[in-house]
Structures are given as C-alpha cells and as structure tokens.
mmCIF file of C-alpha atoms in Angstrom:
data_model
loop_
_atom_site.group_PDB
_atom_site.id
_atom_site.type_symbol
_atom_site.label_atom_id
_atom_site.label_comp_id
_atom_site.label_asym_id
_atom_site.label_seq_id
_atom_site.Cartn_x
_atom_site.Cartn_y
_atom_site.Cartn_z
ATOM 1 C CA MET A 1 124.978 184.213 151.553
ATOM 2 C CA ASN A 2 121.675 182.931 152.916
ATOM 3 C CA ALA A 3 121.988 181.268 156.310
ATOM 4 C CA SER A 4 119.995 178.276 155.119
ATOM 5 C CA ILE A 5 122.745 177.411 152.655
ATOM 6 C CA VAL A 6 125.564 175.178 153.926
ATOM 7 C CA LYS A 7 129.148 175.740 152.936
ATOM 8 C CA ASP A 8 130.414 172.172 153.415
ATOM 9 C CA LYS A 9 129.529 169.817 150.578
ATOM 10 C CA LYS A 10 127.588 166.685 151.519
ATOM 11 C CA LEU A 11 126.861 163.835 149.105
ATOM 12 C CA LEU A 12 123.144 162.968 149.272
ATOM 13 C CA ARG A 13 122.961 160.164 146.709
ATOM 14 C CA GLU A 14 124.999 158.896 143.758
ATOM 15 C CA PHE A 15 124.125 156.777 140.728
ATOM 16 C CA LYS A 16 126.543 154.852 138.540
ATOM 17 C CA ILE A 17 125.436 154.662 134.919
ATOM 18 C CA GLU A 18 127.010 151.788 133.015
ATOM 19 C CA THR A 19 127.664 152.336 129.316
ATOM 20 C CA LYS A 20 129.760 150.463 126.778
ATOM 21 C CA GLY A 21 132.475 153.109 126.709
ATOM 22 C CA LYS A 22 132.771 154.077 130.387
ATOM 23 C CA ASN A 23 130.884 154.297 133.644
ATOM 24 C CA LYS A 24 129.386 157.690 134.426
ATOM 25 C CA MET A 25 128.241 159.261 137.661
ATOM 26 C CA LEU A 26 125.167 161.277 138.539
ATOM 27 C CA SER A 27 125.711 162.795 141.987
ATOM 28 C CA ILE A 28 123.350 164.893 144.079
ATOM 29 C CA PHE A 29 125.025 167.124 146.663
ATOM 30 C CA HIS A 30 123.888 169.492 149.368
ATOM 31 C CA GLY A 31 126.317 172.385 149.249
ATOM 32 C CA ASN A 32 127.632 175.425 147.409
ATOM 33 C CA ILE A 33 127.878 174.852 143.662
ATOM 34 C CA LEU A 34 130.257 177.801 143.341
ATOM 35 C CA GLU A 35 132.979 175.782 145.070
ATOM 36 C CA ASP A 36 132.688 172.974 142.511
ATOM 37 C CA LYS A 37 135.656 172.593 140.133
ATOM 38 C CA SER A 38 133.696 171.095 137.230
ATOM 39 C CA ASP A 39 134.504 172.135 133.660
ATOM 40 C CA LEU A 40 131.101 173.846 133.474
ATOM 41 C CA ILE A 41 128.770 175.088 136.200
ATOM 42 C CA GLY A 42 125.234 176.410 135.817
ATOM 43 C CA ILE A 43 123.975 179.663 137.334
ATOM 44 C CA SER A 44 120.319 180.713 137.502
ATOM 45 C CA VAL A 45 119.514 184.345 136.654
ATOM 46 C CA TYR A 46 116.182 186.117 137.210
ATOM 47 C CA ASP A 47 115.939 188.882 134.611
ATOM 48 C CA ARG A 48 112.828 190.606 135.982
ATOM 49 C CA GLN A 49 114.461 191.814 139.202
ATOM 50 C CA GLU A 50 117.447 193.998 139.970
ATOM 51 C CA SER A 51 119.196 191.504 142.281
ATOM 52 C CA LYS A 52 119.034 188.658 139.685
ATOM 53 C CA GLY A 53 118.521 186.050 142.439
ATOM 54 C CA ASP A 54 120.385 184.482 145.382
ATOM 55 C CA LEU A 55 122.711 182.246 143.372
ATOM 56 C CA TYR A 56 123.692 184.924 140.856
ATOM 57 C CA ASN A 57 124.447 187.396 143.670
ATOM 58 C CA SER A 58 126.704 184.841 145.361
ATOM 59 C CA PHE A 59 128.356 184.139 142.011
ATOM 60 C CA GLN A 60 129.152 187.818 141.590
ATOM 61 C CA GLN A 61 130.665 188.033 145.069
ATOM 62 C CA GLN A 62 132.515 184.725 145.090
ATOM 63 C CA LEU A 63 133.743 184.175 141.539
ATOM 64 C CA LEU A 64 133.435 187.351 139.477
ATOM 65 C CA ASN A 65 135.595 189.213 141.986
ATOM 66 C CA ASN A 66 138.360 186.616 141.680
ATOM 67 C CA ARG A 67 138.304 185.638 137.998
ATOM 68 C CA ILE A 68 138.018 187.279 134.608
ATOM 69 C CA TYR A 69 135.230 185.818 132.467
ATOM 70 C CA SER A 70 134.556 186.441 128.795
ATOM 71 C CA MET A 71 131.468 188.398 127.778
ATOM 72 C CA GLU A 72 128.322 186.290 127.912
ATOM 73 C CA ARG A 73 127.073 185.064 124.536
ATOM 74 C CA LYS A 74 123.487 184.023 123.962
ATOM 75 C CA LEU A 75 122.898 180.363 123.072
ATOM 76 C CA LEU A 76 119.271 179.155 123.079
ATOM 77 C CA SER A 77 115.982 180.831 123.892
ATOM 78 C CA ASP A 78 112.483 179.843 124.914
ATOM 79 C CA ALA A 79 110.085 182.615 123.967
ATOM 80 C CA GLU A 80 107.797 182.014 126.952
ATOM 81 C CA ASN A 81 110.279 181.287 129.727
ATOM 82 C CA GLY A 82 113.807 182.597 129.192
ATOM 83 C CA TRP A 83 117.130 181.932 127.510
ATOM 84 C CA THR A 84 120.622 180.546 128.068
ATOM 85 C CA GLY A 85 124.048 182.122 127.706
ATOM 86 C CA MET A 86 127.670 181.200 128.322
ATOM 87 C CA SER A 87 130.919 182.822 129.376
ATOM 88 C CA SER A 88 134.341 181.336 130.093
ATOM 89 C CA SER A 89 137.477 181.853 132.113
ATOM 90 C CA SER A 90 140.676 179.828 132.134
ATOM 91 C CA GLY A 91 139.628 176.324 133.096
ATOM 92 C CA GLN A 92 135.889 176.799 133.612
ATOM 93 C CA HIS A 93 132.752 177.672 131.647
ATOM 94 C CA ILE A 94 129.642 179.284 133.131
ATOM 95 C CA LEU A 95 126.194 178.406 131.781
ATOM 96 C CA TYR A 96 123.646 181.117 132.614
ATOM 97 C CA ILE A 97 120.027 179.949 132.752
ATOM 98 C CA HIS A 98 117.921 183.114 132.475
ATOM 99 C CA PHE A 99 114.317 183.179 133.655
ATOM 100 C CA ASP A 100 111.973 185.845 132.359
ATOM 101 C CA SER A 101 110.452 186.292 135.814
ATOM 102 C CA LYS A 102 111.161 187.289 139.388
ATOM 103 C CA GLU A 103 112.571 184.758 141.846
ATOM 104 C CA GLY A 104 109.699 182.916 143.490
ATOM 105 C CA THR A 105 107.178 183.500 140.671
ATOM 106 C CA PRO A 106 104.862 180.432 140.629
ATOM 107 C CA LEU A 107 105.659 178.055 137.770
ATOM 108 C CA GLN A 108 103.375 175.585 136.066
ATOM 109 C CA ASN A 109 104.469 172.066 135.090
ATOM 110 C CA LYS A 110 104.842 173.099 131.440
ATOM 111 C CA ASN A 111 107.105 176.031 132.392
ATOM 112 C CA PHE A 112 109.700 174.120 134.358
ATOM 113 C CA LYS A 113 109.565 171.287 131.818
ATOM 114 C CA SER A 114 110.380 173.744 129.009
ATOM 115 C CA ILE A 115 113.209 175.386 130.961
ATOM 116 C CA LEU A 116 114.763 172.027 131.863
ATOM 117 C CA LYS A 117 114.621 170.906 128.238
ATOM 118 C CA MET A 118 116.169 174.210 127.128
ATOM 119 C CA THR A 119 118.960 173.774 129.697
ATOM 120 C CA PHE A 120 119.896 170.283 128.533
ATOM 121 C CA ALA A 121 119.501 171.234 124.857
ATOM 122 C CA THR A 122 122.003 174.021 125.527
ATOM 123 C CA LEU A 123 124.462 171.574 127.084
ATOM 124 C CA ASN A 124 124.111 169.363 124.002
ATOM 125 C CA SER A 125 124.793 172.311 121.704
ATOM 126 C CA ILE A 126 127.877 173.333 123.730
ATOM 127 C CA LEU A 127 129.278 169.817 123.424
ATOM 128 C CA PHE A 128 128.488 169.806 119.709
ATOM 129 C CA GLU A 129 130.677 172.906 119.344
ATOM 130 C CA GLY A 130 133.606 170.765 120.460
ATOM 131 C CA LYS A 131 134.147 172.175 123.947
ATOM 132 C CA GLU A 132 136.310 169.852 126.072
ATOM 133 C CA ILE A 133 133.883 169.268 128.934
ATOM 134 C CA GLN A 134 133.840 166.112 131.030
ATOM 135 C CA ASN A 135 132.232 167.252 134.294
ATOM 136 C CA ILE A 136 129.171 169.471 134.749
ATOM 137 C CA ALA A 137 127.525 170.935 137.857
ATOM 138 C CA LEU A 138 123.959 172.269 137.832
ATOM 139 C CA PRO A 139 121.927 173.948 140.563
ATOM 140 C CA VAL A 140 118.358 173.116 141.503
ATOM 141 C CA LEU A 141 116.603 175.537 139.161
ATOM 142 C CA PHE A 142 113.766 177.959 140.031
ATOM 143 C CA ARG A 143 113.069 176.032 143.258
ATOM 144 C CA LYS A 144 111.261 178.965 144.899
ATOM 145 C CA GLY A 145 108.612 178.996 142.178
ATOM 146 C CA ILE A 146 107.572 175.357 142.476
ATOM 147 C CA SER A 147 104.631 174.423 144.669
ATOM 148 C CA LYS A 148 104.878 171.591 147.199
ATOM 149 C CA GLU A 149 102.421 169.608 145.076
ATOM 150 C CA ASP A 150 104.618 169.871 141.973
ATOM 151 C CA TYR A 151 108.011 169.465 143.653
ATOM 152 C CA THR A 152 108.155 165.658 143.463
ATOM 153 C CA ASN A 153 107.195 165.734 139.796
ATOM 154 C CA TYR A 154 109.875 168.363 139.199
ATOM 155 C CA ILE A 155 112.593 166.219 140.812
ATOM 156 C CA HIS A 156 111.556 163.202 138.729
ATOM 157 C CA LEU A 157 111.779 165.295 135.566
ATOM 158 C CA PHE A 158 115.180 166.749 136.519
ATOM 159 C CA LEU A 159 116.552 163.246 137.168
ATOM 160 C CA TYR A 160 115.008 161.859 133.965
ATOM 161 C CA GLU A 161 116.626 164.574 131.821
ATOM 162 C CA SER A 162 119.938 164.085 133.666
ATOM 163 C CA PHE A 163 120.070 160.315 133.057
ATOM 164 C CA LYS A 164 119.121 160.830 129.421
ATOM 165 C CA PHE A 165 121.833 163.454 128.939
ATOM 166 C CA LEU A 166 124.564 161.280 130.489
ATOM 167 C CA ARG A 167 123.680 158.260 128.382
ATOM 168 C CA LYS A 168 123.571 160.284 125.193
ATOM 169 C CA ASN A 169 126.905 162.113 125.497
ATOM 170 C CA ILE A 170 129.996 159.936 125.315
ATOM 171 C CA SER A 171 132.458 162.589 126.516
ATOM 172 C CA ILE A 172 130.677 163.425 129.791
ATOM 173 C CA GLU A 173 131.959 161.570 132.847
ATOM 174 C CA ALA A 174 129.953 163.181 135.646
ATOM 175 C CA LEU A 175 126.937 165.378 136.242
ATOM 176 C CA ARG A 176 126.480 166.912 139.707
ATOM 177 C CA ILE A 177 123.238 168.459 140.921
ATOM 178 C CA TYR A 178 123.506 170.846 143.847
ATOM 179 C CA VAL A 179 120.682 171.216 146.328
ATOM 180 C CA TRP A 180 121.600 174.597 147.770
ATOM 181 C CA HIS A 181 118.973 175.145 150.456
ATOM 182 C CA VAL A 182 118.600 173.054 153.616
ATOM 183 C CA GLU A 183 114.803 173.013 153.361
ATOM 184 C CA ASP A 184 115.019 171.213 149.976
ATOM 185 C CA VAL A 185 117.201 168.322 151.157
ATOM 186 C CA ASN A 186 114.376 166.139 152.532
ATOM 187 C CA ASN A 187 112.368 166.522 149.320
ATOM 188 C CA TRP A 188 115.292 165.282 147.248
ATOM 189 C CA THR A 189 116.399 162.413 149.494
ATOM 190 C CA GLN A 190 112.847 161.098 149.755
ATOM 191 C CA VAL A 191 112.411 161.020 145.975
ATOM 192 C CA LEU A 192 115.884 159.548 145.454
ATOM 193 C CA ASP A 193 115.113 156.764 147.904
ATOM 194 C CA ASP A 194 111.626 156.085 146.565
ATOM 195 C CA LYS A 195 112.464 156.199 142.902
ATOM 196 C CA LEU A 196 115.821 154.665 142.029
ATOM 197 C CA GLN A 197 117.420 154.509 138.609
ATOM 198 C CA VAL A 198 115.910 151.114 137.791
ATOM 199 C CA SER A 199 112.346 152.327 138.220
ATOM 200 C CA MET A 200 113.070 155.307 135.954
ATOM 201 C CA GLU A 201 114.012 152.856 133.209
ATOM 202 C CA LYS A 202 110.654 151.108 133.650
ATOM 203 C CA GLU A 203 108.812 154.295 132.717
ATOM 204 C CA VAL A 204 109.648 153.507 129.092
ATOM 205 C CA ASN A 205 108.027 150.261 127.937
ATOM 206 C CA ASP A 206 107.718 148.281 124.692
ATOM 207 C CA ARG A 207 104.209 149.560 124.057
ATOM 208 C CA GLN A 208 105.447 153.171 124.028
ATOM 209 C CA ILE A 209 108.278 152.235 121.647
ATOM 210 C CA THR A 210 105.847 150.479 119.297
ATOM 211 C CA ARG A 211 103.500 153.476 119.351
ATOM 212 C CA LEU A 212 106.358 155.816 118.361
ATOM 213 C CA LYS A 213 107.357 153.575 115.455
ATOM 214 C CA GLN A 214 103.754 153.485 114.255
ATOM 215 C CA GLU A 215 103.508 157.275 114.415
ATOM 216 C CA ILE A 216 106.769 157.611 112.447
ATOM 217 C CA MET A 217 105.375 155.308 109.737
ATOM 218 C CA SER A 218 102.182 157.365 109.657
ATOM 219 C CA GLU A 219 104.179 160.573 109.140
ATOM 220 C CA LEU A 220 106.292 158.973 106.378
ATOM 221 C CA HIS A 221 103.099 158.040 104.515
ATOM 222 C CA SER A 222 101.470 161.467 104.858
ATOM 223 C CA PRO A 223 100.805 163.118 101.453
ATOM 224 C CA VAL A 224 103.156 166.031 102.124
ATOM 225 C CA LEU A 225 106.115 163.856 103.114
ATOM 226 C CA GLN A 226 105.445 161.349 100.339
ATOM 227 C CA GLU A 227 105.918 164.196 97.881
ATOM 228 C CA ILE A 228 108.990 165.622 99.638
ATOM 229 C CA LEU A 229 110.618 162.202 100.124
ATOM 230 C CA SER A 230 109.785 160.902 96.664
ATOM 231 C CA ASN A 231 113.226 159.308 96.234
ATOM 232 C CA PHE A 232 113.303 157.855 99.738
ATOM 233 C CA ASP A 233 113.078 154.049 100.218
ATOM 234 C CA ARG A 234 109.798 154.057 102.128
ATOM 235 C CA GLU A 235 109.421 150.289 101.779
ATOM 236 C CA LYS A 236 112.718 149.698 103.624
ATOM 237 C CA ALA A 237 111.716 152.137 106.348
ATOM 238 C CA THR A 238 108.338 150.426 106.811
ATOM 239 C CA TYR A 239 110.023 147.018 107.039
ATOM 240 C CA TRP A 240 112.356 148.000 109.874
ATOM 241 C CA LEU A 241 109.835 150.140 111.732
ATOM 242 C CA SER A 242 107.152 147.442 111.681
ATOM 243 C CA LYS A 243 109.365 144.718 113.162
ATOM 244 C CA LYS A 244 108.523 143.804 116.758
ATOM 245 C CA GLU A 245 112.165 143.889 117.873
ATOM 246 C CA THR A 246 113.628 147.346 117.316
ATOM 247 C CA ASN A 247 116.856 147.358 115.268
ATOM 248 C CA LEU A 248 118.193 150.835 116.034
ATOM 249 C CA LYS A 249 121.140 150.546 113.642
ATOM 250 C CA GLN A 250 118.820 149.953 110.688
ATOM 251 C CA ILE A 251 116.347 152.612 111.807
ATOM 252 C CA ALA A 252 119.207 155.097 112.304
ATOM 253 C CA SER A 253 120.390 154.386 108.752
ATOM 254 C CA VAL A 254 116.865 154.917 107.423
ATOM 255 C CA ALA A 255 116.435 158.116 109.455
ATOM 256 C CA ASP A 256 119.771 159.493 108.237
ATOM 257 C CA SER A 257 118.592 158.880 104.685
ATOM 258 C CA PHE A 258 115.284 160.709 105.051
ATOM 259 C CA VAL A 259 116.949 163.652 106.822
ATOM 260 C CA ASN A 260 119.188 163.945 103.734
ATOM 261 C CA SER A 261 116.048 164.008 101.564
ATOM 262 C CA ILE A 262 114.453 166.628 103.826
ATOM 263 C CA VAL A 263 117.547 168.833 103.635
ATOM 264 C CA ASN A 264 117.650 168.542 99.833
ATOM 265 C CA ALA A 265 113.970 169.506 99.669
ATOM 266 C CA MET A 266 114.594 172.474 101.978
ATOM 267 C CA CYS A 267 117.321 173.678 99.618
ATOM 268 C CA LYS A 268 114.671 174.160 96.921
ATOM 269 C CA LEU A 269 112.760 176.666 99.058
ATOM 270 C CA PRO A 270 113.420 180.424 98.937
ATOM 271 C CA GLY A 271 116.018 181.607 101.424
ATOM 272 C CA ILE A 272 118.783 179.026 100.838
ATOM 273 C CA SER A 273 121.933 180.362 99.186
ATOM 274 C CA GLU A 274 123.849 178.567 96.443
ATOM 275 C CA GLU A 275 126.778 178.296 98.833
ATOM 276 C CA ILE A 276 124.699 176.235 101.296
ATOM 277 C CA LYS A 277 123.249 174.111 98.493
ATOM 278 C CA SER A 278 126.738 173.054 97.450
ATOM 279 C CA LEU A 279 127.669 171.669 100.890
ATOM 280 C CA PRO A 280 127.472 167.996 101.977
ATOM 281 C CA SER A 281 124.220 167.150 103.750
ATOM 282 C CA PHE A 282 125.531 167.344 107.333
ATOM 283 C CA HIS A 283 127.209 170.699 106.709
ATOM 284 C CA LYS A 284 124.041 171.973 105.035
ATOM 285 C CA VAL A 285 122.147 171.388 108.288
ATOM 286 C CA LYS A 286 124.869 173.138 110.308
ATOM 287 C CA ALA A 287 124.840 176.101 107.909
ATOM 288 C CA ILE A 288 121.026 176.319 107.983
ATOM 289 C CA LYS A 289 121.200 176.363 111.785
ATOM 290 C CA HIS A 290 124.007 178.958 111.827
ATOM 291 C CA LYS A 291 122.051 181.244 109.478
ATOM 292 C CA ARG A 292 118.923 180.748 111.633
ATOM 293 C CA LEU A 293 116.896 179.735 108.581
ATOM 294 C CA VAL A 294 114.736 177.367 110.613
ATOM 295 C CA ILE A 295 113.712 177.214 114.238
ATOM 296 C CA GLU A 296 116.772 176.163 116.273
ATOM 297 C CA TRP A 297 115.499 172.973 117.873
ATOM 298 C CA PHE A 298 114.534 171.573 114.449
ATOM 299 C CA ALA A 299 118.103 171.956 113.178
ATOM 300 C CA ASP A 300 119.466 170.482 116.434
ATOM 301 C CA TYR A 301 117.177 167.460 116.148
ATOM 302 C CA MET A 302 118.159 166.858 112.508
ATOM 303 C CA ILE A 303 121.811 166.915 113.571
ATOM 304 C CA SER A 304 121.054 164.545 116.455
ATOM 305 C CA VAL A 305 119.178 162.122 114.176
ATOM 306 C CA LYS A 306 122.041 162.128 111.662
ATOM 307 C CA THR A 307 124.776 161.572 114.266
ATOM 308 C CA PHE A 308 123.005 158.890 116.319
ATOM 309 C CA LYS A 309 124.615 156.153 114.198
ATOM 310 C CA PHE A 310 128.030 157.238 115.527
ATOM 311 C CA TYR A 311 126.730 157.014 119.091
ATOM 312 C CA LEU A 312 125.676 153.399 118.410
ATOM 313 C CA ARG A 313 129.270 152.512 117.544
ATOM 314 C CA GLU A 314 130.392 153.407 121.064
ATOM 315 C CA GLU A 315 127.405 152.701 123.305
ATOM 316 C CA ILE A 316 124.794 150.040 123.967
ATOM 317 C CA PRO A 317 121.531 152.034 123.926
ATOM 318 C CA SER A 318 119.096 151.713 126.807
ATOM 319 C CA LYS A 319 115.317 151.688 126.497
ATOM 320 C CA LEU A 320 115.460 155.358 127.414
ATOM 321 C CA ASP A 321 117.902 156.084 124.558
ATOM 322 C CA GLU A 322 115.655 154.196 122.162
ATOM 323 C CA TYR A 323 112.576 156.141 123.193
ATOM 324 C CA HIS A 324 114.379 159.502 123.097
ATOM 325 C CA TYR A 325 115.813 158.856 119.628
ATOM 326 C CA LEU A 326 112.525 157.707 118.092
ATOM 327 C CA LEU A 327 110.774 160.717 119.623
ATOM 328 C CA GLN A 328 113.319 163.028 117.966
ATOM 329 C CA VAL A 329 112.772 161.275 114.622
ATOM 330 C CA LEU A 330 109.012 161.740 114.961
ATOM 331 C CA GLN A 331 109.372 165.430 115.876
ATOM 332 C CA VAL A 332 111.656 166.069 112.875
ATOM 333 C CA LEU A 333 109.090 164.521 110.520
ATOM 334 C CA GLY A 334 106.137 166.308 112.123
ATOM 335 C CA TYR A 335 107.764 169.724 111.993
ATOM 336 C CA CYS A 336 109.005 169.110 108.444
ATOM 337 C CA ARG A 337 105.461 168.328 107.329
ATOM 338 C CA SER A 338 104.130 171.541 108.892
ATOM 339 C CA LEU A 339 107.008 173.536 107.386
ATOM 340 C CA PHE A 340 106.300 172.349 103.856
ATOM 341 C CA LEU A 341 102.565 172.830 104.266
ATOM 342 C CA LYS A 342 103.368 176.557 104.513
ATOM 343 C CA GLY A 343 105.259 176.124 101.270
ATOM 344 C CA ASP A 344 106.392 179.646 100.558
ATOM 345 C CA LYS A 345 109.121 180.259 103.134
ATOM 346 C CA ILE A 346 111.718 178.422 105.162
ATOM 347 C CA CYS A 347 112.105 180.749 108.115
ATOM 348 C CA GLU A 348 109.887 180.664 111.169
ATOM 349 C CA LYS A 349 110.126 184.022 112.863
#
C-alpha cells in the first residue's frame, strides 16, 4: 500500500441531514475504505492499464484473498467514460466504478461530472432492485486525473450529488466518503469549512425552480407531445405548474399521469411485445428497461418520476429535491419528444 495512505481512520467532517423519516449522516474520513464495514463499498478500476489502479490492487490483496465474491455483473455504462459493475459476498456488496483510461489521465469537468452521475445512478438502481443497503462507503474517484484548478469544483460536485442521494433514498442511513491520500486532505477540509451544507442549499433558488416549471410547460405544449399526450389533462398541468408556490404533490400526480400516457404511446411503436403491452404502466416501464428497448437513463427517470409521490409520503422535500425532481421531469419530456420525432423505432443503439 502507498506510504501516503494512512491506515487509521480519521473523521474529517460530518453532516447531519434532517428528513421527516430519520436523520442521515454524510461523513468524510481520511483512511482506508477497505476497512469500512458498510453494506456496500465502492472501488475504482482503471481498465486501460494492467495494474487497474492503487485502490483496486489493495482490494485484491486485502479483501479478495480473504473473502469469496460473486462474479461481477455489469450495471450501467457511460459510452465516453466507463461503466459500473457489482459483486457480493456474505454481508457486503462491492460497487466497481470502471474508468476507460489509465490512472492519472487528465479529466475535464464534463468527464468527472458524467462519472459521478453514473455512480449515483447506479446506487439508485441497486436500491431499486430491493437490496437491503443502509450504509455506503465511496472513495474519492479518479483524484489523480483532476487538475488543481478543477479540484475544488470536483469536491463541490461530489458533495452536491451525495446530499441529493441521501435526501432522495429513504432506506439509506449513512454515506461515507474516504479521502485515501494524505495530500488530498487539505483540499477537502478547506472546501468543507468554506462551503457548509446550508450554502449548498442556497445554490438552488426560486428563480431556477420557476424556470424549470416554465420549460416543462413549454415541452408539454410542443406539437409532438401534444399529439402523443392527446388524452392528457394539459389544462390541469398548466394550472399547477404556473402557480408561484410549487405544490409538488399535485405536480407529481400530473407527472405520473403524463408518464402513463408516454408509456402507452411507446407501446404503439414497433419493438414492444404484446406481453409488455398487457402489463400495468409501472411494470411496462420496468419491462422496457429490462429488455433495453430505450436508453437506460430514460427508463430510470420515468421510474423515478412515477415513484416520487411515494417519497413525498415519507419525506419533506428540500429545495434541492424539488429542483432535482423537476429537472428529471423536464428530461423525460425532452427525450420523449426527440424519440417520437424519429418515429420509426423505439430503440436507441
């Protein structure tokens, strides 16, 4: 193991996130993630080099020699940056975050943003499968490829996605981020001290929420979606989306309704079997995802939009939740419009 990596775990900072159901913890440690006993731990893997990276090598020496893990199965992929996979042993799951590069390859802002989003989308999909996971540990990802100029921005993004993930998922009690290398500790503690949880909330304001609602209304009134959603109550949607105060329960009900209409319209396109057509709307989306009949994130977002109403029964949404949900709604509508503009196929290969 690299000499710059400490064995003893040291808590750098900790945030308590208050939700209606339970309080959750986001903790940042300096230490060895492989000694963490969380239900799931993340491991970075560099596919373009024989050694696969420092963390993966330590994982092989420390854990693979002492435990039997199932064969890795592929979960999500990002065509430009990498993919994720998962294996399990008794009592612990391993999430592999694969990078299609060598360790230390310079990364642009868009690259690490895409990989972070893929990582958290994978965690969401694992939870959706029904895995009993309450505690998760993640390493600082691809840290050798980030320039000093981009490092602060990267930490902000990592924290933003972490807070969003914890608020969204009722079952998760704790997320731990491990800063493995001594030379990274100052970067993290400085950002954590300068930018606390409260200021992260302020990044989402009413003007941004209003803009998202306006863009959703614009999509709903586009010619393509007017034709697809011909039986949808557009007047009701416009009423709730145009109100100054956002009523998420009403908007979630409206969004659930138009996702049902989208799914029914999709079932009229070539490529959907009679078996899928006969299923209830929610199970249609799951089957379409399972059969890979649409791009994976689109199916995931439709599922998220449909299930958000259940989240509202348990949690009081934050401004961040509100923004994230409306953004998903907008992305579902935008991609649906582009899908039906093609008209002759449902798959995107």
